[in-house]
Amino acid sequence: MLPLKWELRWASGNLCFSIQQKCKCFLRKLPPCVSDNMKSLLLLLLLAAFGLAWSPYSSNPRPLRTSVVHLFEWRWVDVALECERYLAPNGFAGVQVSPPNENLVILNPWRPWWERYQPISYKLCSRSGSENEFRDMVTRCNNVGVHIYVDAVINHMCSSGAGSGSGGICGSFFNAGMRDFPAVPYSSFDFNDRICKTASGDIENYSDPIQVRNCRLSGLVDLAQGREDVRSKIAEYMNHLIDIGVAGFRIDAAKHIWPEDINVILSKVNNLNTRWFIKGSRPFIYQEVIDLGGEAVQSSEYFRNGRVTEFKYGIQLGTVLHKWNGAKMADLKSWGESWNMMPSDKAIVFIDNHDNQRGHGAGGASILTFWNPRLYKMAVAFMLAHPYGFTRIMSSYRWPRDIQHGKDLNDWVGPPSNSDGTIKPVEINPDGTCGNNWICEHRWNQIRSMVVFRNIVYGQPITDWWDNNNNQVAFGCNGKGFIVFNNDNRNLSVILPTRLPAGVYCDVISGQKDGSLCTGTQVHVAANGTARFQINSQAEDPFIAIHVEAKL
Ligand code: AAO
């Protein structure tokens, strides 16, 4: 049975409980003398009294945090600092970190990012840092209310052709040919070689669901999750992370694991650590299943275990913003399930991920990334303003792209690193941007502001949709916020109903509210709730967003 979608939160001084998106407020307008600490305490007591806890579908009952950021290839020491100095103050719910377990060191090509998807053991030891550094990060992030989600590579170990030796990043011995990983330990019995029926031993045909689960993904030795000892070893690894304080998992290559096996493994996984989480809370689970339609394996097979990646989201939204195949933003009026996407409460959504931003996985040319910042910011803003799905923001590093015949020859290049292979720190420039080739999309003002916007409008339906039947669109969030886009080649000037209380609002895209001033554009909402919006088609950021907390 699926849990009800509920939420308890403070909204403009009222304590509100919403269930299935219907909102009821009580304890109306607490006097200003009730401090924020008192409010937090009251909220916690109420949560405990109701016995409400986390589920595999909801990452975070903390009311005001709704998005996670993937800090791809960051070191644990940098993630810890980022939680404290940036993510907590700006309302991020959590961080997806790169796989923390020991992987094969690959020198040819030189330390590709994807070596981390070739496990050698479940020791917490990687280019991002040691177990002690990992523990310190989880503690410090949890202490400021930012939770850590681990990328769990549990479908396979390293490449079958990786040879043998002590080539794990922490020196663990392995013999890939013999399927021997003594540091776990796994032996040849723990792999699917006997039951895979393809000639090569690899997945050869995605129309056959059996080989997709029982054969090797790109030559990676395929664990037999149907076996009790394999299930227990994986659960032991996940429980080690949960004991440390991790809040959930991205299940890598979930498509290649039988959904029943994931279900049994998760049944062996403990509740979250009560040092930070309400007793009985379950880990937040999101499974990486690429289902664009037309293949044997379907996302819906995995819904009982938790959320699933919705890869159609970034592909379709990218196509619309590029205006390809006659697509236009006005079409987004029906954005959501009717675009052939999974139910909103099962979906984890993103504009790009670490694979498809460089041509891996699925997506193709329509995927927007930081390389195309103008459209990318619009896409991320649309995603964060729209209620569909649980949102994940990508945070990348720059690499020397070398695109030939549509393929990036440098798609393998690992994170900014020193000549000995150690990852470079994320330097923060005086203006808040990142140095050392870290892109830090999550720190771009427009994206950061929209993360806050989503927290403020969360749970509200879309209201007052408007479009010009082309690429100028606008919509409200039931009186909590309003957003307007101009992706046309002509200027926009229009008066629209917003449902916002009358007053002067700061556009949080061109600037922000700073005390009693706006650092960017001002929007005047009249007594009847309407406002004039003007957006030049050549503007660097041709969109405007206002919300109730950006009112002067
Ligand atoms: C590396 C080398 C390989 C080598 C291997 C072993 O690159 O040449 O054989 O080592 O030595 C990452 C990298 C891989 C890397 C691997 C291990 O991306 O390049 O291999 O680490 O180091 C499938 C899976 C999906 C997977 C994706 C990459 O279903 O789970 O491939 N993503 C995750 C991670 C990823 C990681 C792994 C899994 C492995 O996010 O970072 O790999 O841990 C179809 C299928 C998809 C399939 C794609 C790609 O997609 O539907 O399921 O994804 O093909 O094979 C259209 C179609 C679409 C199709 C797509 C591509 O868009 O509509 O369905 O075309 O054909």
Tab-separated table of C-alpha atoms in Angstrom, residues 33-480:
chain	number	residue	atom	x	y	z
A	33	CYS	CA	7.127	36.376	20.324
A	34	VAL	CA	7.146	32.666	19.434
A	35	SER	CA	10.717	32.145	18.245
A	36	ASP	CA	11.751	29.993	15.284
A	37	ASN	CA	13.326	27.526	17.709
A	38	MET	CA	10.038	27.210	19.568
A	39	LYS	CA	8.240	26.655	16.276
A	40	SER	CA	10.701	23.922	15.249
A	41	LEU	CA	10.270	22.227	18.622
A	42	LEU	CA	6.479	22.371	18.339
A	43	LEU	CA	6.654	20.913	14.865
A	44	LEU	CA	8.872	18.047	16.004
A	45	LEU	CA	6.559	17.291	18.929
A	46	LEU	CA	3.578	17.228	16.598
A	47	LEU	CA	5.380	14.974	14.145
A	48	ALA	CA	6.283	12.602	16.962
A	49	ALA	CA	2.723	12.692	18.303
A	50	PHE	CA	1.251	11.800	14.916
A	51	GLY	CA	3.874	9.054	14.501
A	52	LEU	CA	4.680	10.517	11.101
A	53	ALA	CA	7.947	9.344	9.653
A	54	TRP	CA	9.846	9.243	6.374
A	55	SER	CA	8.892	6.834	3.641
A	56	PRO	CA	10.744	5.550	0.578
A	57	TYR	CA	8.817	8.143	-1.475
A	58	SER	CA	9.366	11.282	0.579
A	59	SER	CA	12.856	12.446	1.230
A	60	ASN	CA	12.148	14.931	3.862
A	61	PRO	CA	9.258	15.955	6.060
A	62	ARG	CA	11.160	19.086	6.976
A	63	PRO	CA	8.649	21.387	5.425
A	64	LEU	CA	10.771	23.899	3.680
A	65	ARG	CA	13.278	21.767	1.775
A	66	THR	CA	12.253	20.060	-1.425
A	67	SER	CA	15.256	19.539	-3.756
A	68	VAL	CA	18.467	17.545	-3.691
A	69	VAL	CA	21.670	18.501	-5.480
A	70	HIS	CA	24.070	16.003	-7.027
A	71	LEU	CA	27.544	17.204	-6.057
A	72	PHE	CA	29.144	14.989	-8.686
A	73	GLU	CA	32.667	13.832	-7.750
A	74	TRP	CA	33.027	16.281	-4.845
A	75	ARG	CA	35.345	15.419	-1.947
A	76	TRP	CA	33.626	14.733	1.382
A	77	VAL	CA	35.446	17.643	3.038
A	78	ASP	CA	34.018	20.014	0.427
A	79	VAL	CA	30.489	18.578	0.713
A	80	ALA	CA	30.583	19.107	4.494
A	81	LEU	CA	31.620	22.736	4.047
A	82	GLU	CA	28.984	23.268	1.368
A	83	CYS	CA	26.217	21.925	3.615
A	84	GLU	CA	27.145	24.397	6.335
A	85	ARG	CA	28.000	27.494	4.315
A	86	TYR	CA	25.544	27.240	1.411
A	87	LEU	CA	23.056	24.371	1.188
A	88	ALA	CA	21.434	24.737	4.609
A	89	PRO	CA	21.084	28.547	4.435
A	90	ASN	CA	19.558	28.241	0.952
A	91	GLY	CA	17.023	25.534	1.735
A	92	PHE	CA	18.459	22.492	-0.062
A	93	ALA	CA	17.033	19.202	1.265
A	94	GLY	CA	20.031	17.032	0.561
A	95	VAL	CA	23.026	15.989	-1.471
A	96	GLN	CA	23.474	12.991	-3.754
A	97	VAL	CA	27.114	12.020	-3.384
A	98	SER	CA	29.250	9.937	-5.753
A	99	PRO	CA	29.693	6.254	-4.826
A	100	PRO	CA	31.625	6.178	-1.518
A	101	ASN	CA	32.839	2.572	-1.746
A	102	GLU	CA	36.196	1.263	-2.963
A	103	ASN	CA	36.459	1.084	-6.754
A	104	LEU	CA	38.920	-0.086	-9.378
A	105	VAL	CA	41.623	2.465	-10.161
A	106	ILE	CA	41.684	2.937	-13.946
A	107	LEU	CA	44.751	4.537	-15.511
A	108	ASN	CA	43.881	4.152	-19.187
A	109	PRO	CA	42.176	6.478	-19.868
A	110	TRP	CA	43.611	8.453	-16.973
A	111	ARG	CA	41.283	8.155	-13.951
A	112	PRO	CA	37.922	8.428	-15.785
A	113	TRP	CA	34.967	9.560	-13.652
A	114	TRP	CA	33.348	6.217	-14.421
A	115	GLU	CA	35.924	4.179	-12.490
A	116	ARG	CA	33.681	4.832	-9.487
A	117	TYR	CA	31.022	2.638	-11.068
A	118	GLN	CA	33.347	-0.395	-10.865
A	119	PRO	CA	33.265	-1.594	-7.240
A	120	ILE	CA	36.015	-3.721	-5.694
A	121	SER	CA	34.682	-3.724	-2.114
A	122	TYR	CA	32.222	-1.965	0.196
A	123	LYS	CA	34.958	-0.277	2.228
A	124	LEU	CA	34.216	3.443	2.460
A	125	CYS	CA	37.283	4.580	0.660
A	126	SER	CA	37.282	6.550	-2.586
A	127	ARG	CA	38.745	9.547	-4.367
A	128	SER	CA	36.238	11.646	-2.441
A	129	GLY	CA	37.767	10.624	0.875
A	130	SER	CA	38.146	8.158	3.715
A	131	GLU	CA	35.526	6.633	5.991
A	132	ASN	CA	36.381	9.170	8.697
A	133	GLU	CA	35.886	12.029	6.266
A	134	PHE	CA	32.619	10.475	5.086
A	135	ARG	CA	31.374	10.172	8.684
A	136	ASP	CA	32.346	13.752	9.433
A	137	MET	CA	30.475	14.959	6.323
A	138	VAL	CA	27.291	13.041	7.166
A	139	THR	CA	27.321	14.312	10.751
A	140	ARG	CA	27.938	17.918	9.818
A	141	CYS	CA	25.378	17.931	6.999
A	142	ASN	CA	22.717	16.234	9.151
A	143	ASN	CA	23.411	18.710	11.936
A	144	VAL	CA	22.349	21.551	9.643
A	145	GLY	CA	19.393	19.594	8.256
A	146	VAL	CA	20.914	18.667	4.876
A	147	HIS	CA	20.725	14.943	4.232
A	148	ILE	CA	23.082	12.652	2.361
A	149	TYR	CA	21.887	10.264	-0.373
A	150	VAL	CA	24.383	7.634	-1.479
A	151	ASP	CA	24.771	6.433	-5.063
A	152	ALA	CA	24.670	2.684	-4.365
A	153	VAL	CA	26.407	0.593	-7.056
A	154	ILE	CA	24.996	-2.820	-6.167
A	155	ASN	CA	24.178	-4.366	-9.551
A	156	HIS	CA	27.747	-5.390	-10.355
A	157	MET	CA	31.415	-5.229	-9.468
A	158	CYS	CA	34.215	-4.191	-11.874
A	159	SER	CA	34.732	-5.078	-15.533
A	160	SER	CA	35.265	-8.780	-16.229
A	161	GLY	CA	38.408	-7.806	-18.100
A	162	ALA	CA	39.960	-5.890	-15.214
A	163	GLY	CA	42.470	-8.635	-14.439
A	164	SER	CA	43.613	-9.186	-10.885
A	165	GLY	CA	45.810	-7.605	-8.258
A	166	SER	CA	45.550	-4.972	-5.590
A	167	GLY	CA	44.113	-2.344	-7.889
A	168	GLY	CA	41.285	-1.257	-5.634
A	169	ILE	CA	41.659	2.354	-4.595
A	170	CYS	CA	42.486	1.203	-1.059
A	171	GLY	CA	44.565	-1.731	-2.140
A	172	SER	CA	42.007	-4.504	-1.772
A	173	PHE	CA	42.868	-7.595	-3.738
A	174	PHE	CA	40.512	-8.892	-6.464
A	175	ASN	CA	40.511	-11.279	-9.377
A	176	ALA	CA	37.843	-10.248	-11.857
A	177	GLY	CA	38.288	-13.264	-14.140
A	178	MET	CA	37.810	-15.641	-11.202
A	179	ARG	CA	34.978	-13.435	-9.817
A	180	ASP	CA	36.872	-13.232	-6.556
A	181	PHE	CA	36.399	-10.159	-4.353
A	182	PRO	CA	37.705	-11.299	-0.961
A	183	ALA	CA	37.295	-7.877	0.687
A	184	VAL	CA	33.470	-8.260	0.545
A	185	PRO	CA	33.748	-11.337	0.220
A	186	TYR	CA	32.138	-12.476	-3.060
A	187	SER	CA	33.188	-15.551	-5.001
A	188	SER	CA	32.168	-16.997	-8.372
A	189	PHE	CA	28.934	-18.440	-6.891
A	190	ASP	CA	27.719	-14.901	-6.254
A	191	PHE	CA	27.567	-13.927	-9.924
A	192	ASN	CA	25.061	-14.573	-12.701
A	193	ASP	CA	27.452	-16.123	-15.237
A	194	ARG	CA	25.722	-19.501	-15.045
A	195	ILE	CA	22.247	-18.168	-15.763
A	196	CYS	CA	23.020	-15.549	-18.417
A	197	LYS	CA	22.162	-17.038	-21.781
A	198	THR	CA	23.773	-14.628	-24.242
A	199	ALA	CA	26.799	-15.689	-26.268
A	200	SER	CA	28.961	-12.822	-25.044
A	201	GLY	CA	27.757	-12.944	-21.426
A	202	ASP	CA	26.783	-9.281	-21.834
A	203	ILE	CA	23.346	-7.733	-22.365
A	204	GLU	CA	22.826	-7.923	-26.115
A	205	ASN	CA	19.142	-7.134	-26.493
A	206	TYR	CA	17.153	-4.733	-24.321
A	207	SER	CA	13.889	-6.308	-25.528
A	208	ASP	CA	14.638	-9.374	-23.432
A	209	PRO	CA	13.976	-8.539	-19.774
A	210	ILE	CA	15.772	-11.679	-18.601
A	211	GLN	CA	19.119	-10.807	-20.127
A	212	VAL	CA	18.756	-7.194	-19.009
A	213	ARG	CA	18.748	-8.549	-15.417
A	214	ASN	CA	20.901	-11.673	-15.677
A	215	CYS	CA	23.690	-10.636	-18.025
A	216	ARG	CA	26.539	-8.153	-17.724
A	217	LEU	CA	25.920	-4.440	-18.296
A	218	SER	CA	28.853	-3.363	-20.527
A	219	GLY	CA	31.002	-6.255	-19.307
A	220	LEU	CA	30.618	-5.441	-15.600
A	221	VAL	CA	30.504	-8.691	-13.591
A	222	ASP	CA	26.863	-9.166	-12.643
A	223	LEU	CA	25.920	-9.941	-9.050
A	224	ALA	CA	23.227	-12.561	-8.367
A	225	GLN	CA	20.899	-10.594	-6.093
A	226	GLY	CA	18.619	-13.633	-5.983
A	227	ARG	CA	21.169	-15.300	-3.697
A	228	GLU	CA	20.773	-14.894	0.024
A	229	ASP	CA	24.438	-14.140	0.736
A	230	VAL	CA	24.562	-11.446	-1.960
A	231	ARG	CA	21.409	-9.826	-0.584
A	232	SER	CA	22.877	-9.859	2.900
A	233	LYS	CA	26.215	-8.367	1.832
A	234	ILE	CA	24.470	-5.533	0.001
A	235	ALA	CA	22.125	-4.896	2.939
A	236	GLU	CA	25.137	-4.917	5.284
A	237	TYR	CA	26.795	-2.216	3.157
A	238	MET	CA	23.622	-0.105	3.134
A	239	ASN	CA	23.129	-0.589	6.884
A	240	HIS	CA	26.676	0.549	7.543
A	241	LEU	CA	25.815	3.779	5.704
A	242	ILE	CA	22.500	4.142	7.530
A	243	ASP	CA	24.210	3.715	10.894
A	244	ILE	CA	26.516	6.570	9.934
A	245	GLY	CA	23.431	8.715	9.242
A	246	VAL	CA	22.790	8.475	5.513
A	247	ALA	CA	19.149	9.276	4.606
A	248	GLY	CA	18.642	7.241	1.445
A	249	PHE	CA	20.002	5.808	-1.767
A	250	ARG	CA	20.076	6.201	-5.522
A	251	ILE	CA	20.084	2.597	-6.731
A	252	ASP	CA	22.458	2.591	-9.701
A	253	ALA	CA	21.477	0.414	-12.684
A	254	ALA	CA	18.277	-0.710	-10.917
A	255	LYS	CA	16.923	-1.696	-14.334
A	256	HIS	CA	19.461	-4.515	-14.332
A	257	ILE	CA	18.352	-5.922	-10.970
A	258	TRP	CA	15.081	-7.822	-10.584
A	259	PRO	CA	12.628	-5.537	-8.748
A	260	GLU	CA	11.763	-8.348	-6.325
A	261	ASP	CA	15.414	-8.661	-5.365
A	262	ILE	CA	15.639	-4.934	-4.620
A	263	ASN	CA	12.509	-5.371	-2.520
A	264	VAL	CA	14.041	-8.166	-0.434
A	265	ILE	CA	17.304	-6.238	0.003
A	266	LEU	CA	15.394	-3.149	1.173
A	267	SER	CA	13.431	-5.274	3.635
A	268	LYS	CA	16.780	-6.068	5.282
A	269	VAL	CA	17.753	-2.405	5.458
A	270	ASN	CA	17.355	-0.686	8.835
A	271	ASN	CA	15.348	2.383	9.707
A	272	LEU	CA	17.203	5.680	9.666
A	273	ASN	CA	19.490	6.695	12.514
A	274	THR	CA	17.375	8.167	15.337
A	275	ARG	CA	20.098	10.664	16.175
A	276	TRP	CA	18.699	12.756	13.325
A	277	PHE	CA	15.522	11.057	12.110
A	278	ILE	CA	12.171	10.257	13.682
A	279	LYS	CA	11.939	6.692	14.951
A	280	GLY	CA	10.659	4.346	12.279
A	281	SER	CA	11.766	6.503	9.319
A	282	ARG	CA	12.618	4.576	6.166
A	283	PRO	CA	15.392	5.496	3.734
A	284	PHE	CA	14.369	7.568	0.696
A	285	ILE	CA	14.897	5.357	-2.360
A	286	TYR	CA	15.210	6.355	-5.998
A	287	GLN	CA	16.014	3.762	-8.596
A	288	GLU	CA	17.847	4.451	-11.845
A	289	VAL	CA	15.662	2.879	-14.526
A	290	ILE	CA	15.910	4.301	-18.047
A	291	ASP	CA	12.476	3.743	-19.570
A	292	LEU	CA	11.781	5.813	-22.648
A	293	GLY	CA	9.157	3.329	-23.820
A	294	GLY	CA	9.831	0.651	-26.403
A	295	GLU	CA	11.903	-1.667	-24.207
A	296	ALA	CA	10.942	-4.687	-22.137
A	297	VAL	CA	11.703	-3.233	-18.703
A	298	GLN	CA	9.228	-0.651	-17.397
A	299	SER	CA	9.607	1.891	-14.610
A	300	SER	CA	6.325	0.807	-13.040
A	301	GLU	CA	7.841	-2.559	-12.074
A	302	TYR	CA	9.921	-0.651	-9.525
A	303	PHE	CA	7.304	1.620	-7.932
A	304	ARG	CA	6.797	-0.648	-4.930
A	305	ASN	CA	10.410	-0.082	-3.860
A	306	GLY	CA	10.492	3.717	-4.002
A	307	ARG	CA	10.770	6.460	-6.596
A	308	VAL	CA	12.168	5.992	-10.102
A	309	THR	CA	14.177	8.281	-12.395
A	310	GLU	CA	11.945	9.874	-15.063
A	311	PHE	CA	14.305	10.214	-18.034
A	312	LYS	CA	11.559	11.496	-20.349
A	313	TYR	CA	11.439	14.698	-18.290
A	314	GLY	CA	14.736	16.253	-19.389
A	315	ILE	CA	14.457	14.931	-22.942
A	316	GLN	CA	10.959	16.376	-23.498
A	317	LEU	CA	11.523	19.666	-21.700
A	318	GLY	CA	14.811	20.134	-23.587
A	319	THR	CA	13.002	19.543	-26.883
A	320	VAL	CA	10.411	22.201	-25.992
A	321	LEU	CA	12.955	24.829	-24.979
A	322	HIS	CA	15.003	24.174	-28.139
A	323	LYS	CA	11.688	24.575	-30.056
A	324	TRP	CA	12.496	21.414	-31.976
A	325	ASN	CA	9.885	19.482	-33.978
A	326	GLY	CA	7.455	22.398	-33.707
A	327	ALA	CA	7.342	22.159	-29.896
A	328	LYS	CA	6.488	25.346	-27.989
A	329	MET	CA	6.258	26.321	-24.339
A	330	ALA	CA	2.481	26.774	-24.611
A	331	ASP	CA	2.324	22.973	-24.965
A	332	LEU	CA	3.596	22.721	-21.377
A	333	LYS	CA	0.134	23.646	-20.087
A	334	SER	CA	-0.494	19.902	-19.798
A	335	TRP	CA	3.034	19.067	-18.508
A	336	GLY	CA	3.036	15.993	-16.285
A	337	GLU	CA	1.549	12.520	-16.531
A	338	SER	CA	-0.205	13.324	-19.806
A	339	TRP	CA	3.239	13.647	-21.413
A	340	ASN	CA	3.563	9.914	-21.005
A	341	MET	CA	5.479	10.292	-17.763
A	342	MET	CA	5.042	8.214	-14.601
A	343	PRO	CA	2.816	9.369	-11.696
A	344	SER	CA	4.255	12.491	-10.101
A	345	ASP	CA	4.604	10.902	-6.653
A	346	LYS	CA	6.830	8.146	-8.093
A	347	ALA	CA	9.118	10.341	-10.176
A	348	ILE	CA	12.506	11.826	-9.490
A	349	VAL	CA	13.108	14.500	-12.111
A	350	PHE	CA	16.137	16.360	-13.404
A	351	ILE	CA	17.146	18.355	-16.482
A	352	ASP	CA	20.437	16.484	-16.954
A	353	ASN	CA	22.433	13.906	-15.024
A	354	HIS	CA	26.089	12.921	-14.812
A	355	ASP	CA	25.618	10.478	-17.711
A	356	ASN	CA	23.516	12.307	-20.253
A	357	GLN	CA	25.307	15.652	-19.843
A	358	ARG	CA	28.239	13.934	-21.632
A	359	GLY	CA	26.425	11.504	-23.948
A	360	HIS	CA	26.259	8.431	-21.670
A	361	GLY	CA	23.036	6.696	-20.657
A	362	ALA	CA	20.004	7.989	-22.514
A	363	GLY	CA	18.938	11.410	-23.597
A	364	GLY	CA	20.608	12.570	-26.738
A	365	ALA	CA	20.950	16.020	-28.215
A	366	SER	CA	17.933	17.646	-26.591
A	367	ILE	CA	19.408	17.366	-23.079
A	368	LEU	CA	20.191	20.851	-21.748
A	369	THR	CA	23.310	21.366	-19.623
A	370	PHE	CA	25.475	24.143	-18.225
A	371	TRP	CA	27.121	24.378	-21.670
A	372	ASN	CA	23.918	26.123	-22.829
A	373	PRO	CA	23.280	28.296	-19.762
A	374	ARG	CA	20.432	30.484	-21.024
A	375	LEU	CA	18.075	27.640	-21.915
A	376	TYR	CA	19.401	25.531	-19.032
A	377	LYS	CA	18.401	28.117	-16.416
A	378	MET	CA	14.929	28.367	-17.964
A	379	ALA	CA	14.534	24.589	-17.904
A	380	VAL	CA	15.647	24.291	-14.283
A	381	ALA	CA	13.375	27.185	-13.316
A	382	PHE	CA	10.392	25.585	-15.034
A	383	MET	CA	11.122	22.287	-13.277
A	384	LEU	CA	11.385	23.939	-9.875
A	385	ALA	CA	8.215	26.003	-10.316
A	386	HIS	CA	6.151	23.079	-11.594
A	387	PRO	CA	4.695	20.668	-9.004
A	388	TYR	CA	5.494	17.457	-10.933
A	389	GLY	CA	8.007	15.065	-9.337
A	390	PHE	CA	10.782	15.206	-6.769
A	391	THR	CA	13.488	17.520	-8.084
A	392	ARG	CA	17.236	16.969	-8.352
A	393	ILE	CA	19.695	19.684	-9.390
A	394	MET	CA	22.938	18.774	-11.185
A	395	SER	CA	26.257	20.300	-10.079
A	396	SER	CA	29.047	19.592	-12.556
A	397	TYR	CA	32.692	20.199	-13.381
A	398	ARG	CA	34.072	21.493	-16.675
A	399	TRP	CA	35.960	19.173	-19.017
A	400	PRO	CA	37.622	19.804	-22.401
A	401	ARG	CA	34.832	18.804	-24.768
A	402	ASP	CA	35.942	17.355	-28.103
A	403	ILE	CA	32.813	16.642	-30.123
A	404	GLN	CA	33.375	14.754	-33.343
A	405	HIS	CA	30.537	13.273	-35.403
A	406	GLY	CA	28.139	14.011	-32.520
A	407	LYS	CA	30.199	12.161	-29.901
A	408	ASP	CA	32.345	13.734	-27.203
A	409	LEU	CA	35.740	12.020	-27.341
A	410	ASN	CA	36.486	13.383	-23.866
A	411	ASP	CA	33.315	12.012	-22.270
A	412	TRP	CA	35.505	10.017	-19.872
A	413	VAL	CA	37.461	12.915	-18.338
A	414	GLY	CA	37.375	12.795	-14.559
A	415	PRO	CA	36.946	15.630	-12.057
A	416	PRO	CA	39.443	18.496	-11.688
A	417	SER	CA	42.449	16.742	-10.220
A	418	ASN	CA	46.129	17.033	-9.427
A	419	SER	CA	48.825	15.089	-11.287
A	420	ASP	CA	48.744	12.354	-8.628
A	421	GLY	CA	45.037	11.822	-9.317
A	422	THR	CA	43.714	13.443	-6.130
A	423	ILE	CA	40.600	15.548	-6.658
A	424	LYS	CA	41.047	19.310	-6.455
A	425	PRO	CA	39.188	21.245	-3.754
A	426	VAL	CA	36.110	23.243	-4.682
A	427	GLU	CA	37.373	26.803	-4.361
A	428	ILE	CA	34.824	29.531	-3.728
A	429	ASN	CA	35.476	32.859	-5.465
A	430	PRO	CA	34.688	36.158	-3.711
A	431	ASP	CA	31.494	36.490	-5.791
A	432	GLY	CA	30.265	33.085	-4.608
A	433	THR	CA	30.954	31.219	-7.858
A	434	CYS	CA	33.296	28.231	-7.876
A	435	GLY	CA	36.879	28.004	-9.099
A	436	ASN	CA	39.115	25.097	-10.161
A	437	ASN	CA	36.729	24.222	-13.032
A	438	TRP	CA	33.848	23.332	-10.720
A	439	ILE	CA	30.677	24.727	-12.328
A	440	CYS	CA	28.428	24.760	-9.241
A	441	GLU	CA	25.155	25.266	-11.130
A	442	HIS	CA	23.407	25.087	-7.753
A	443	ARG	CA	25.123	28.352	-6.817
A	444	TRP	CA	23.906	30.259	-9.867
A	445	ASN	CA	21.592	32.917	-8.458
A	446	GLN	CA	18.714	31.982	-10.765
A	447	ILE	CA	18.875	28.309	-9.755
A	448	ARG	CA	19.400	28.945	-6.047
A	449	SER	CA	16.438	31.355	-6.047
A	450	MET	CA	14.214	28.777	-7.693
A	451	VAL	CA	15.156	26.145	-5.099
A	452	VAL	CA	13.856	28.621	-2.511
A	453	PHE	CA	10.809	29.366	-4.703
A	454	ARG	CA	9.881	25.652	-4.775
A	455	ASN	CA	10.125	25.428	-0.982
A	456	ILE	CA	7.732	28.372	-0.660
A	457	VAL	CA	5.114	27.238	-3.173
A	458	TYR	CA	5.394	23.522	-2.384
A	459	GLY	CA	2.070	21.656	-2.361
A	460	GLN	CA	0.196	24.380	-4.238
A	461	PRO	CA	-1.545	23.617	-7.520
A	462	ILE	CA	-0.862	25.552	-10.718
A	463	THR	CA	-3.265	28.456	-11.149
A	464	ASP	CA	-3.887	31.111	-13.800
A	465	TRP	CA	-1.921	29.472	-16.621
A	466	TRP	CA	-1.405	31.932	-19.468
A	467	ASP	CA	0.311	31.585	-22.831
A	468	ASN	CA	0.461	33.410	-26.149
A	469	ASN	CA	-0.003	30.126	-27.980
A	470	ASN	CA	3.699	30.187	-28.627
A	471	ASN	CA	6.714	30.460	-26.320
A	472	GLN	CA	5.529	33.056	-23.839
A	473	VAL	CA	3.951	31.377	-20.819
A	474	ALA	CA	3.151	32.178	-17.204
A	475	PHE	CA	1.587	30.448	-14.266
A	476	GLY	CA	0.909	30.965	-10.603
A	477	CYS	CA	1.181	28.727	-7.570
A	478	ASN	CA	-2.133	29.542	-5.919
A	479	GLY	CA	-1.114	32.897	-4.483
A	480	LYS	CA	2.324	31.818	-3.218
